[in-house]
Short mmCIF file of N, CA and C in Angstrom, two decimals:
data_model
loop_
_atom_site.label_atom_id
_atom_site.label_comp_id
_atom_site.label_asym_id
_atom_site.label_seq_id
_atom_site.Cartn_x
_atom_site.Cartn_y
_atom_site.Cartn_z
N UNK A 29 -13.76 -4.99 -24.29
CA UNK A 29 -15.11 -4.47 -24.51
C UNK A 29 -15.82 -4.35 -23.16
N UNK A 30 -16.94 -3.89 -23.15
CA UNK A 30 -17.85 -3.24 -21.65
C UNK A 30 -18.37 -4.45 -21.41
N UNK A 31 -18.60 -5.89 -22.85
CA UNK A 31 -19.08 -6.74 -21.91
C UNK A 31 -17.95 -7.84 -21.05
N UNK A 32 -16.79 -7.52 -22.11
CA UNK A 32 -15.72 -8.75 -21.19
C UNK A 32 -15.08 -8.02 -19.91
N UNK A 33 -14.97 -6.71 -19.70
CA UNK A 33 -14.96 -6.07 -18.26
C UNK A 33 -16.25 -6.56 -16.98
N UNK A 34 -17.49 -6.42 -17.87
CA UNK A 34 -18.49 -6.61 -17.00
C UNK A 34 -18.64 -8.09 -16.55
N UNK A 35 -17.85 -9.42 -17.64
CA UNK A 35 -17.75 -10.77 -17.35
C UNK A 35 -16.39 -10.60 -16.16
N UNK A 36 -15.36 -10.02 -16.63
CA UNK A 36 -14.70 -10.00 -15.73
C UNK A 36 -14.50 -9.38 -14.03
N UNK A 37 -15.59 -8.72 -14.19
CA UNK A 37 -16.00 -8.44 -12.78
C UNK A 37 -17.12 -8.74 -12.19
N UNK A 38 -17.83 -9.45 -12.79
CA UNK A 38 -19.14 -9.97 -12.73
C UNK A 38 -20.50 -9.01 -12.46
N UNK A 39 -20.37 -8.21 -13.23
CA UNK A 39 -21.02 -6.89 -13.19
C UNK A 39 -21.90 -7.17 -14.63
N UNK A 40 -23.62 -6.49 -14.51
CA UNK A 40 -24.45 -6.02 -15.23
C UNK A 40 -24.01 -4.88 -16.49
N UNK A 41 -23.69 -5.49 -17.28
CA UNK A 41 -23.93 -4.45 -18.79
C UNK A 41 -25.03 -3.41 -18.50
N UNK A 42 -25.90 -3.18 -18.06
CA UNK A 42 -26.69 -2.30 -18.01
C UNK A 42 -26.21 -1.57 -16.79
N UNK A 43 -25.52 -1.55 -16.11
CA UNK A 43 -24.96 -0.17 -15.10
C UNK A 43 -23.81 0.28 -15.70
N UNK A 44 -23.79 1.42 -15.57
CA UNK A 44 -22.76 2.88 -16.21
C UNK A 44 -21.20 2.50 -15.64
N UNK A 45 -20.52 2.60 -16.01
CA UNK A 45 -19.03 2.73 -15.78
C UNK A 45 -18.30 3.68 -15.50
N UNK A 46 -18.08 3.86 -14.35
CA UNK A 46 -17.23 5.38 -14.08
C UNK A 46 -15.76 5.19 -13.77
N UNK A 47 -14.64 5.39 -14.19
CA UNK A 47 -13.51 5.45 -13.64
C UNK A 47 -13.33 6.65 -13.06
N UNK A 48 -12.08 6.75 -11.45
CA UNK A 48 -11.73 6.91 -11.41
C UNK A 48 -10.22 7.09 -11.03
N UNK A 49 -9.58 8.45 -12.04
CA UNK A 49 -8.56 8.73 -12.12
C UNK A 49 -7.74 9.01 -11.04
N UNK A 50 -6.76 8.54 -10.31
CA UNK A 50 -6.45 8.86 -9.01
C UNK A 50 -4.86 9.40 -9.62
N UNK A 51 -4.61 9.82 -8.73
CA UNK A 51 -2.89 11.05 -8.55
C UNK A 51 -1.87 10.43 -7.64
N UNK A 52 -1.26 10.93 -8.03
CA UNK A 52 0.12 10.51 -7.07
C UNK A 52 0.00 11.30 -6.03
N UNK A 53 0.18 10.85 -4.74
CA UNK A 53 0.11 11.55 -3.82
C UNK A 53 1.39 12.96 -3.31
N UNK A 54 2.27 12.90 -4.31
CA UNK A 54 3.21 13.58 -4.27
C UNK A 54 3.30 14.79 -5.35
N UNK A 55 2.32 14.68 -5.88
CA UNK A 55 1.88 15.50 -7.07
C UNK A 55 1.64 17.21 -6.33
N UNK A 56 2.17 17.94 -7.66
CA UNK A 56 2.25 19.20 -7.26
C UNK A 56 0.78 20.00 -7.35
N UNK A 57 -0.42 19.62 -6.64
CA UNK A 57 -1.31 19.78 -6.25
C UNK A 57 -1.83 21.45 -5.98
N UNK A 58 -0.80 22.19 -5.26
CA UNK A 58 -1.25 23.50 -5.23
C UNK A 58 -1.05 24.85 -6.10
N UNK A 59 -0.38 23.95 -7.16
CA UNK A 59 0.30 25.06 -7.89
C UNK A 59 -0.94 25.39 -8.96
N UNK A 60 -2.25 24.75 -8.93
CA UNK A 60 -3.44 25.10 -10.13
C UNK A 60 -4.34 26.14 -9.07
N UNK A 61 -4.47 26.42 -8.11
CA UNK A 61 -5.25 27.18 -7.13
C UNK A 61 -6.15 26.84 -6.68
N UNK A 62 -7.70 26.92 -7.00
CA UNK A 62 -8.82 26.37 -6.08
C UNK A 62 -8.65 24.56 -6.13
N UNK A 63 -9.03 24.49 -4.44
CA UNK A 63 -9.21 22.93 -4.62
C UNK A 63 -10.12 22.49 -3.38
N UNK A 64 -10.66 21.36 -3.99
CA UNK A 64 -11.88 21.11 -3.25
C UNK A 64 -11.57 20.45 -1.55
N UNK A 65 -10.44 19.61 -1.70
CA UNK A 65 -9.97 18.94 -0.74
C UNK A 65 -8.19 19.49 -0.44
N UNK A 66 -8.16 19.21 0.89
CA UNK A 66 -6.60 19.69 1.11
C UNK A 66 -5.14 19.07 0.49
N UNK A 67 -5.67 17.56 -0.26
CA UNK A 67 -4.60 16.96 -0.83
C UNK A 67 -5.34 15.94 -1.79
N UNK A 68 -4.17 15.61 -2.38
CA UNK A 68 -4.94 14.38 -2.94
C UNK A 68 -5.67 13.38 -2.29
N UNK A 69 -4.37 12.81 -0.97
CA UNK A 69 -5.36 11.78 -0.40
C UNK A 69 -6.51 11.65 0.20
N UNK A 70 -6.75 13.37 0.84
CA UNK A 70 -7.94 13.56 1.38
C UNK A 70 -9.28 13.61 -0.04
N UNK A 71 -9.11 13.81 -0.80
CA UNK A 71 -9.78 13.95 -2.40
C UNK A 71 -10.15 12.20 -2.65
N UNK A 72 -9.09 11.06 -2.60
CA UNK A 72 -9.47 10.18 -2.87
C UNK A 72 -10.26 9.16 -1.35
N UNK A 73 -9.71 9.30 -0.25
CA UNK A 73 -10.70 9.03 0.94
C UNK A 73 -12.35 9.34 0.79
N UNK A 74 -12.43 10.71 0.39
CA UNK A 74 -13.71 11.31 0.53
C UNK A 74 -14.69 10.54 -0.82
N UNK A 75 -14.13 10.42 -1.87
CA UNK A 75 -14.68 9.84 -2.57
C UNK A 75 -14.73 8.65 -2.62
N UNK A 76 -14.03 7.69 -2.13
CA UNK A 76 -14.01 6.29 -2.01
C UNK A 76 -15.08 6.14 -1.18
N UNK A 77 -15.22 7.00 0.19
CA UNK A 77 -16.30 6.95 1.20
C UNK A 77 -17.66 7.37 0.89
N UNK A 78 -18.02 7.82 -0.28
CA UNK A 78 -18.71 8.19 -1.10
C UNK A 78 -19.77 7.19 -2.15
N UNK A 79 -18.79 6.64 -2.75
CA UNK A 79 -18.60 5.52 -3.76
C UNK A 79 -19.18 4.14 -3.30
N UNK A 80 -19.01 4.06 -1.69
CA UNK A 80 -19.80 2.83 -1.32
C UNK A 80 -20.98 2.79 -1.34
N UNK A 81 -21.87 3.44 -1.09
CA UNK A 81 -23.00 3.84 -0.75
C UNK A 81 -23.84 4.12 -2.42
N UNK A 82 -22.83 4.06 -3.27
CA UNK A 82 -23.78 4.68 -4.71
C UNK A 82 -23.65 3.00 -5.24
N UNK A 83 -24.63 3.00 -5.14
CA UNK A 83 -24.50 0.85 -5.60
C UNK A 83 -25.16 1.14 -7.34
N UNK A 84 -25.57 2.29 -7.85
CA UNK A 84 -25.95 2.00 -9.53
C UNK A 84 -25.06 2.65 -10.46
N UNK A 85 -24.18 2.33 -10.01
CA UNK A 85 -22.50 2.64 -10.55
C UNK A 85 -21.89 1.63 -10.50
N UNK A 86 -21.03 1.20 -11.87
CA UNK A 86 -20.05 0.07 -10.86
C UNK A 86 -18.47 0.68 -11.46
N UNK A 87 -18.14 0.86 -10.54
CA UNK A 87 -16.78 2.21 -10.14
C UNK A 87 -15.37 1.29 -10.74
N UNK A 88 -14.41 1.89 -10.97
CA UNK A 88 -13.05 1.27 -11.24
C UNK A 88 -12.00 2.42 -11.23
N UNK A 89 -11.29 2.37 -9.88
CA UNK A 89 -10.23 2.90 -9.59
C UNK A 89 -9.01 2.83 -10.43
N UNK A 90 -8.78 3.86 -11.09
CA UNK A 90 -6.92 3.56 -11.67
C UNK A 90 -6.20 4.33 -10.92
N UNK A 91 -4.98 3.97 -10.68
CA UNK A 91 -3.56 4.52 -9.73
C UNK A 91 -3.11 5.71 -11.28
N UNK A 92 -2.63 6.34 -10.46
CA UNK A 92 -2.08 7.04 -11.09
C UNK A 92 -0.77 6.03 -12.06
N UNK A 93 0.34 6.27 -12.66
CA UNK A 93 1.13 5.53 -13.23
C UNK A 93 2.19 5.87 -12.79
N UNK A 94 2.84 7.03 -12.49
CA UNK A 94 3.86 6.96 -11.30
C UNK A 94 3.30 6.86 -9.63
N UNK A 95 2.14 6.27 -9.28
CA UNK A 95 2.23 5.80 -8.33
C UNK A 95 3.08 3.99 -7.65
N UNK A 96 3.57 3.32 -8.53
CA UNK A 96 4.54 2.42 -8.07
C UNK A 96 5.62 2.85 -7.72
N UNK A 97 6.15 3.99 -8.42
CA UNK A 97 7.70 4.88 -8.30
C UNK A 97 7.92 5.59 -7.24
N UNK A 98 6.57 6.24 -7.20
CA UNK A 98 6.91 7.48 -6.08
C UNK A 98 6.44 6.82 -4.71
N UNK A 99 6.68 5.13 -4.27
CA UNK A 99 5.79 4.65 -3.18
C UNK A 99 7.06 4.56 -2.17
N UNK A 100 8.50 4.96 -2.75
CA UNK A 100 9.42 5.02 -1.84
C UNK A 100 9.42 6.19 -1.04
N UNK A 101 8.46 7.24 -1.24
CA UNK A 101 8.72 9.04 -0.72
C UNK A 101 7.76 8.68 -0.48
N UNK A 102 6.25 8.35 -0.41
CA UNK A 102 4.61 8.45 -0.44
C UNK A 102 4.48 7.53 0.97
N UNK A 103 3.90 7.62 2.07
CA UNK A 103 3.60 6.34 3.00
C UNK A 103 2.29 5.68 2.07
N UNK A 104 1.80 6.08 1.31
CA UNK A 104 0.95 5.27 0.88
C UNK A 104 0.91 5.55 -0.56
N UNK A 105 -0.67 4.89 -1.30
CA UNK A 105 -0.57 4.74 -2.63
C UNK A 105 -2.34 4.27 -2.95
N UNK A 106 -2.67 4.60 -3.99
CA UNK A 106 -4.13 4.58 -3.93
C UNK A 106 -4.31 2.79 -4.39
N UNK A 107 -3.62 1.73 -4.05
CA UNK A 107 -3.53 0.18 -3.78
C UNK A 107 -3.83 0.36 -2.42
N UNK A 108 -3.20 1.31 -1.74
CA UNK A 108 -3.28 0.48 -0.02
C UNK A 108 -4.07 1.34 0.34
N UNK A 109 -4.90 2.56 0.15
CA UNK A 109 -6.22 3.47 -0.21
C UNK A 109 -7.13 2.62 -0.41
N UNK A 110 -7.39 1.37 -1.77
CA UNK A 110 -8.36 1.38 -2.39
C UNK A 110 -8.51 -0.06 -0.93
N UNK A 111 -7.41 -1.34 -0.78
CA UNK A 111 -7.77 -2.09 0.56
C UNK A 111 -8.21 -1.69 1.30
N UNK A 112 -7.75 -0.37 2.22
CA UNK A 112 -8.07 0.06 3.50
C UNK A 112 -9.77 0.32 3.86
N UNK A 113 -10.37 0.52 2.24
CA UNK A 113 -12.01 1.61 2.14
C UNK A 113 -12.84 0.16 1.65
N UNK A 114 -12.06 -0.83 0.85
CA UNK A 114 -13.07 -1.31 0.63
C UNK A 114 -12.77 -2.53 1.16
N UNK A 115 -13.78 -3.74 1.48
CA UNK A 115 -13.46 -4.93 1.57
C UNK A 115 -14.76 -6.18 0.66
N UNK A 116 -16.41 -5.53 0.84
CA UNK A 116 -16.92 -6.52 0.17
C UNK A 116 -17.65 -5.88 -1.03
N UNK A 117 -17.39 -4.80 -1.10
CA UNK A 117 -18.08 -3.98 -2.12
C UNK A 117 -18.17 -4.19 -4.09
N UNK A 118 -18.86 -5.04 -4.20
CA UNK A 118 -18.74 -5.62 -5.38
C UNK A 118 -18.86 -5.17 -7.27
N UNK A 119 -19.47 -3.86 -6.71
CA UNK A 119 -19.72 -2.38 -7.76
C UNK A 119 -17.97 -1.14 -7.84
N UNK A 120 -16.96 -1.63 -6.90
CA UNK A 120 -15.61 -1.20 -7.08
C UNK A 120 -14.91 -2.04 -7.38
N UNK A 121 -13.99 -1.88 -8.13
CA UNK A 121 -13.24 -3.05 -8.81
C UNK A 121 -11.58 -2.08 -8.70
N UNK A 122 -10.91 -2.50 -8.58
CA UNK A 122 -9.02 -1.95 -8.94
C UNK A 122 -9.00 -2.39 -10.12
N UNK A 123 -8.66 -1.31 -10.65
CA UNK A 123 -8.21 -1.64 -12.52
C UNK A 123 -6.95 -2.75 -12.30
N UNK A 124 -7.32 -4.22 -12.76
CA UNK A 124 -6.21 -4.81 -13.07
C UNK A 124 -4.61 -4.04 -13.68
N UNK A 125 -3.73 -4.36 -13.11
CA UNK A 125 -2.19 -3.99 -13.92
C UNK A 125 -2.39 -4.83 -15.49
N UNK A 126 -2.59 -6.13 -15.47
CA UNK A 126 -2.40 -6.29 -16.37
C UNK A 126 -3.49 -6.78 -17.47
N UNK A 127 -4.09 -5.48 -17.57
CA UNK A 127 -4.96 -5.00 -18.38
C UNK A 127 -4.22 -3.51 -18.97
N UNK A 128 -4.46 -3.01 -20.35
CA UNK A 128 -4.94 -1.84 -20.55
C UNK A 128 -5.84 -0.73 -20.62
N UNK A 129 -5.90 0.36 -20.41
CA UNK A 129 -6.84 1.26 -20.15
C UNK A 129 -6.87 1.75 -21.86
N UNK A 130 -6.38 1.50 -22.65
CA UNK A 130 -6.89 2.00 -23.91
C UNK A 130 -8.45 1.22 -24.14
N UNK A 131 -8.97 0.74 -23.74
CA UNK A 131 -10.05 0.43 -24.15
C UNK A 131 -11.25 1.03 -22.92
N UNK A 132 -10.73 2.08 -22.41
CA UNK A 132 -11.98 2.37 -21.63
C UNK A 132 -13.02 3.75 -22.26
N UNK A 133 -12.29 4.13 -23.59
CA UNK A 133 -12.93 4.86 -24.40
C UNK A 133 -14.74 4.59 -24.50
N UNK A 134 -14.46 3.01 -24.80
CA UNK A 134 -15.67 2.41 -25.19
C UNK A 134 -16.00 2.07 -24.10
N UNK A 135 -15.59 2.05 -23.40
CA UNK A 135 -16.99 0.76 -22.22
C UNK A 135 -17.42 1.93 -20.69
N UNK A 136 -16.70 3.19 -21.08
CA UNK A 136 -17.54 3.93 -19.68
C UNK A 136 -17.70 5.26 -20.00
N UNK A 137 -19.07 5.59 -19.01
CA UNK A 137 -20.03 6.82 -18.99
C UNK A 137 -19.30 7.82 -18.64
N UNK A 138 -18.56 8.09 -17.70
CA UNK A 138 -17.66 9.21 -16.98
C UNK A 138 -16.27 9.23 -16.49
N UNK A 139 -15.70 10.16 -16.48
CA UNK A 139 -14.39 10.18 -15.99
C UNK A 139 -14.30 11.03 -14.62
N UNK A 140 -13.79 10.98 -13.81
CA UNK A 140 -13.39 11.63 -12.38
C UNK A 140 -11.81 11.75 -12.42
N UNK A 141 -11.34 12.66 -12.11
CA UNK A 141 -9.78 13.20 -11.73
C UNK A 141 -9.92 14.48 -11.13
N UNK A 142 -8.85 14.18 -10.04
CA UNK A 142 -8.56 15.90 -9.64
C UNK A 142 -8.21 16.88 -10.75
N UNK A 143 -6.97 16.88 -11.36
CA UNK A 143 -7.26 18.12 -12.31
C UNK A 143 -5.92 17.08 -13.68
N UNK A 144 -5.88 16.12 -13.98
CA UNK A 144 -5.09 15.54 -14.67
C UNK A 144 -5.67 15.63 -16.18
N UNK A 145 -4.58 15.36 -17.03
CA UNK A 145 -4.77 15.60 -18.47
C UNK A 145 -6.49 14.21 -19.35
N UNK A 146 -6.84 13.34 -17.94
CA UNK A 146 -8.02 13.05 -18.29
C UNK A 146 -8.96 13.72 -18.48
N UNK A 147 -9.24 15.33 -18.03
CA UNK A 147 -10.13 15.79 -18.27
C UNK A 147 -9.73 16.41 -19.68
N UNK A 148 -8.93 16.66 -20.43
CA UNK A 148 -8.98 16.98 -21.83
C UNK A 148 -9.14 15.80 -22.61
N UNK A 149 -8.49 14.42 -22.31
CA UNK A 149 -8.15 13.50 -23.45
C UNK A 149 -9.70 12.84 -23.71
N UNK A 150 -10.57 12.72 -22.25
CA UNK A 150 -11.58 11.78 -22.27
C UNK A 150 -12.92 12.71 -22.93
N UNK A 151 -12.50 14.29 -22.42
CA UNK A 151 -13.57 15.20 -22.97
C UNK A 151 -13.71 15.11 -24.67
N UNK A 152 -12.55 15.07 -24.52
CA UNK A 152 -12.36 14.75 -26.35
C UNK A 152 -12.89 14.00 -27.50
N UNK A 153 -13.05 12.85 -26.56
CA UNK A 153 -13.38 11.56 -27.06
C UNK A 153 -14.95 11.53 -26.54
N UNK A 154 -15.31 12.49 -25.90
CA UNK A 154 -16.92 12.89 -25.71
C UNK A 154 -17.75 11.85 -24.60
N UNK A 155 -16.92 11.64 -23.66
CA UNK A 155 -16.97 11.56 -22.35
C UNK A 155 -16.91 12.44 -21.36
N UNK A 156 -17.93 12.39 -20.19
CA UNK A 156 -18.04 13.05 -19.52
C UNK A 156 -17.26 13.70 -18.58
N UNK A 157 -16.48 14.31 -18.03
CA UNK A 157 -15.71 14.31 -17.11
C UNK A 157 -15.48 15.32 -15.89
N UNK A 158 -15.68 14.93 -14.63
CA UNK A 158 -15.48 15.77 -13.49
C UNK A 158 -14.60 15.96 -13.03
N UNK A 159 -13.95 17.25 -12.65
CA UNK A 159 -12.72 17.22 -11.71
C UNK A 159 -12.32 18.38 -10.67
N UNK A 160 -12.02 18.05 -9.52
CA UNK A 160 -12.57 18.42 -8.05
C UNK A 160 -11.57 19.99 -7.98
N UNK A 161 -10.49 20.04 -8.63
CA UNK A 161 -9.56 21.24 -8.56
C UNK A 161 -9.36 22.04 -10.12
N UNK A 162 -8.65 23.03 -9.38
CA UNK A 162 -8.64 23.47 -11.07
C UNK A 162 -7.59 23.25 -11.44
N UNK A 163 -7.94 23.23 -12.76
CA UNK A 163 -6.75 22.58 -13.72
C UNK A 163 -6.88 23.65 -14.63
N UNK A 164 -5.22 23.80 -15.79
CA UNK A 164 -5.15 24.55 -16.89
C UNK A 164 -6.05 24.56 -18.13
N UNK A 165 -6.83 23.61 -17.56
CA UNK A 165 -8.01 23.74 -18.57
C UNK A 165 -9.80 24.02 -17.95
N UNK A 166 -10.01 24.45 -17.00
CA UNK A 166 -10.52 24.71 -16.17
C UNK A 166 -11.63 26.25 -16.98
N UNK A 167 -12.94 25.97 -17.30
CA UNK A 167 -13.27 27.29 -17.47
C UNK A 167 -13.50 27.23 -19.03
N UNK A 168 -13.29 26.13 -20.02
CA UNK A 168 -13.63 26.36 -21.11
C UNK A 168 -14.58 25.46 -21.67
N UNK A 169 -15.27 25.37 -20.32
CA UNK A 169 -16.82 24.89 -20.82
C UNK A 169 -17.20 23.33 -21.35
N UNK A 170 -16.32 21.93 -21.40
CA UNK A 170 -15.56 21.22 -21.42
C UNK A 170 -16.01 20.27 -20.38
N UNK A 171 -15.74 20.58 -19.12
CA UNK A 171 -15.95 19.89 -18.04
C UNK A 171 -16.87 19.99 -16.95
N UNK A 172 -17.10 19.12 -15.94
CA UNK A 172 -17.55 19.59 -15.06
C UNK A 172 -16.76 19.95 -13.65
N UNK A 173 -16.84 20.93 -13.16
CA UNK A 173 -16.66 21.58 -12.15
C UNK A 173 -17.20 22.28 -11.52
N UNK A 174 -17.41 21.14 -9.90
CA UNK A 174 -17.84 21.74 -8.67
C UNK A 174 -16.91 22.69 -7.97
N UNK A 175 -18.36 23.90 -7.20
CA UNK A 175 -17.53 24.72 -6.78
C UNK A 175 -17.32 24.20 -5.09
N UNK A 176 -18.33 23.27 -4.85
CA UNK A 176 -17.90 22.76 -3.24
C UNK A 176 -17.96 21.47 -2.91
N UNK A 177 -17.93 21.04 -2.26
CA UNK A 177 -18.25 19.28 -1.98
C UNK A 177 -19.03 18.92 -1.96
N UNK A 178 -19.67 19.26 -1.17
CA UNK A 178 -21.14 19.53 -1.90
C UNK A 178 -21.97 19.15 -3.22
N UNK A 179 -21.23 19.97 -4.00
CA UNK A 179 -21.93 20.07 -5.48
C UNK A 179 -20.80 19.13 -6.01
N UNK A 180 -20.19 18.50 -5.85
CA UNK A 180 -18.93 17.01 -6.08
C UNK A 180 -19.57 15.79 -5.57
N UNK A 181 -20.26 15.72 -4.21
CA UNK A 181 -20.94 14.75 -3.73
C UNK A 181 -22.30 14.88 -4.61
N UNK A 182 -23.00 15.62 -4.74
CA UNK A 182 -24.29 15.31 -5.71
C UNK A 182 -24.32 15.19 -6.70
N UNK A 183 -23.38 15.39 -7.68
CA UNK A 183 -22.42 14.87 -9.18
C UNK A 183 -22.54 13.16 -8.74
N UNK A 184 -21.56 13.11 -7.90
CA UNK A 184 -21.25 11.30 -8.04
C UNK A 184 -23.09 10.60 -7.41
N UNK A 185 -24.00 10.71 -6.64
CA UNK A 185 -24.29 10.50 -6.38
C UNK A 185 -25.95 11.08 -7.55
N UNK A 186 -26.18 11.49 -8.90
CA UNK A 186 -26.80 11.55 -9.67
C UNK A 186 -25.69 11.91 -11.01
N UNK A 187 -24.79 10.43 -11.19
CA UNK A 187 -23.94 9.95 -11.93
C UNK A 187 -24.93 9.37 -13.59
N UNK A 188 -26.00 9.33 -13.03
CA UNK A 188 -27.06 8.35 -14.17
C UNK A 188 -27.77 10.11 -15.01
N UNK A 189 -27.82 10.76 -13.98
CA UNK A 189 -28.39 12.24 -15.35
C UNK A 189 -27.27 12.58 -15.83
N UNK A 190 -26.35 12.93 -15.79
CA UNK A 190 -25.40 13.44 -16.25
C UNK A 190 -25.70 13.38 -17.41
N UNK A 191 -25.27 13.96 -18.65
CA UNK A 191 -25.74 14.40 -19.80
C UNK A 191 -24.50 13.79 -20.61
N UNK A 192 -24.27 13.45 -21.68
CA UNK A 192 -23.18 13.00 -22.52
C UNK A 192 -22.84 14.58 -23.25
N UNK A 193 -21.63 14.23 -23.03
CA UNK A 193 -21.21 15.87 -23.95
C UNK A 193 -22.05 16.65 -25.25
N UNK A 194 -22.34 17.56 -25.56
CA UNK A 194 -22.63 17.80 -26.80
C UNK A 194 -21.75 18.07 -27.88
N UNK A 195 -22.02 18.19 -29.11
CA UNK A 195 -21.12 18.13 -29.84
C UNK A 195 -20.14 19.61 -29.88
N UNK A 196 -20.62 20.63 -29.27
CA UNK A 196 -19.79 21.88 -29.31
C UNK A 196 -18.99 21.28 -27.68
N UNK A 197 -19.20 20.99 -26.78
CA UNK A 197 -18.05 21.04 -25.73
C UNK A 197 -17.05 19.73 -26.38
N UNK A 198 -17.85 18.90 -27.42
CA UNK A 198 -16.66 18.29 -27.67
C UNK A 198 -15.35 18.46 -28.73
N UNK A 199 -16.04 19.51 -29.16
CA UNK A 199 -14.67 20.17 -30.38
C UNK A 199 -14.48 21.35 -29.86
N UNK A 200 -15.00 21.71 -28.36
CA UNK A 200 -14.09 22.39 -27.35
C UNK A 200 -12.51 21.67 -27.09
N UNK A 201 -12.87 20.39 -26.63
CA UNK A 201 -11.54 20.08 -25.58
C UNK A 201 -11.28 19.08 -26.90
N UNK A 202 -11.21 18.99 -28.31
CA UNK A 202 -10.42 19.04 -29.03
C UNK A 202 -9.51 20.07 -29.52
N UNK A 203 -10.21 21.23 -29.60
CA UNK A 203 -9.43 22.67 -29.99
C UNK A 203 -8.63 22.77 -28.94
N UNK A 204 -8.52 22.72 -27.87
CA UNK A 204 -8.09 22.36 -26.42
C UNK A 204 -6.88 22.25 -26.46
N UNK A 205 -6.81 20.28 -26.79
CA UNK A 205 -6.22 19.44 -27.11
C UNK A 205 -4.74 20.24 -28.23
N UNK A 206 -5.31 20.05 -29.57
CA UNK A 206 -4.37 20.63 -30.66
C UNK A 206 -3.93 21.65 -30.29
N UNK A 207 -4.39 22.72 -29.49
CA UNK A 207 -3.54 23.94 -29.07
C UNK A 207 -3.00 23.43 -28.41
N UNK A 208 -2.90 23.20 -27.29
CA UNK A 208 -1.78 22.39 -25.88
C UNK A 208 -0.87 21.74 -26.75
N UNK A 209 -1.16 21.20 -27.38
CA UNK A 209 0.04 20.15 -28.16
C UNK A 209 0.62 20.17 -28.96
N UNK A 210 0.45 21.61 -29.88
CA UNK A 210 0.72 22.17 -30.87
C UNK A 210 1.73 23.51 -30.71
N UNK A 211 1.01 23.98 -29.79
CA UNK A 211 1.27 25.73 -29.40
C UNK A 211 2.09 25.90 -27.81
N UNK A 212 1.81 25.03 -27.36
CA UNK A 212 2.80 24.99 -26.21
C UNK A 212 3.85 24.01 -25.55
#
């Protein structure tokens, strides 16, 4: 629940919960077309460097899930990312391993990913969600997407207006959903 996360990190129930979704750094990144940053890692640097400075958030990084696998090809991994950016920052937390993320349905305001299948599953479930490149779902009204860094940095940094989905973008990226999983 949002309050045994918030006991477990010693965090205020009353600040918003944002995960984010981080990528494998080996991920086939250019094959969706526009993108805000030149790679992933430059995508998760910029926002981590970002993220310090927004203290009425309290943030929680997840690794991608083939990021343990692919750390033999990768010099790095968003573990030795998330050490390097942070050290006393008490509003970022690393999603424990041994925890599950099925329960972050309930306990947070927004989702962040470059262009991963979080922006359909969490839109779904009528969570908010931003993501910095385009993805195959990109354009159906669903998500949010900045067109520069810019407009990505003033997203995370007025994280508290953000609007909760309405009920038509959310039986958007359900219709979404059942087609992708149905039809292709």
């Amino acid at each position: 629940t949002k309050k045994e996360i918030c006991k477990l990190f010693n965090w205020s129930e009353e600040v918003p919960i944002v995960v984010i979704f981080d990528h494998s750094y080996l991920d086939g990144l250019y094959r969706s077309g526009r993108t805000l940053f030149k790679d992933n890692l430059q995508w998760i640097r910029a926002t981590f460097n970002k993220i310090k400075k927004i203290n009425n958030v309290n943030w929680i990084v997840k690794n991608h899930p083939e990021n343990p696998y692919s750390l033999q090809k990768a010099l790095t991994d968003t573990e030795q990312e998330f050490a390097r950016a942070f050290t006393h920052e008490k509003h970022i937390k690393f999603f424990p391993k041994n925890l599950s993320n099925k329960s972050f349905p309930n306990i947070i305001s927004l989702a962040i990913t470059g262009k991963g299948s979080v922006g359909t599953e969490y839109s779904s479930l009528g969570i908010p969600v931003i993501i910095t490149n385009k993805a195959h779902y990109s354009d159906f009204g669903f998500i949010l997407e900045p067109k520069t860094k810019e407009e990505y940095f003033n997203l995370l940094e007025n994280i508290n207006k953000i609007p909760s989905l309405t009920k038509e973008q959310i039986n958007l990226a359900k219709i979404f959903v059942f087609l992708e999983q149905d039809f292709f």
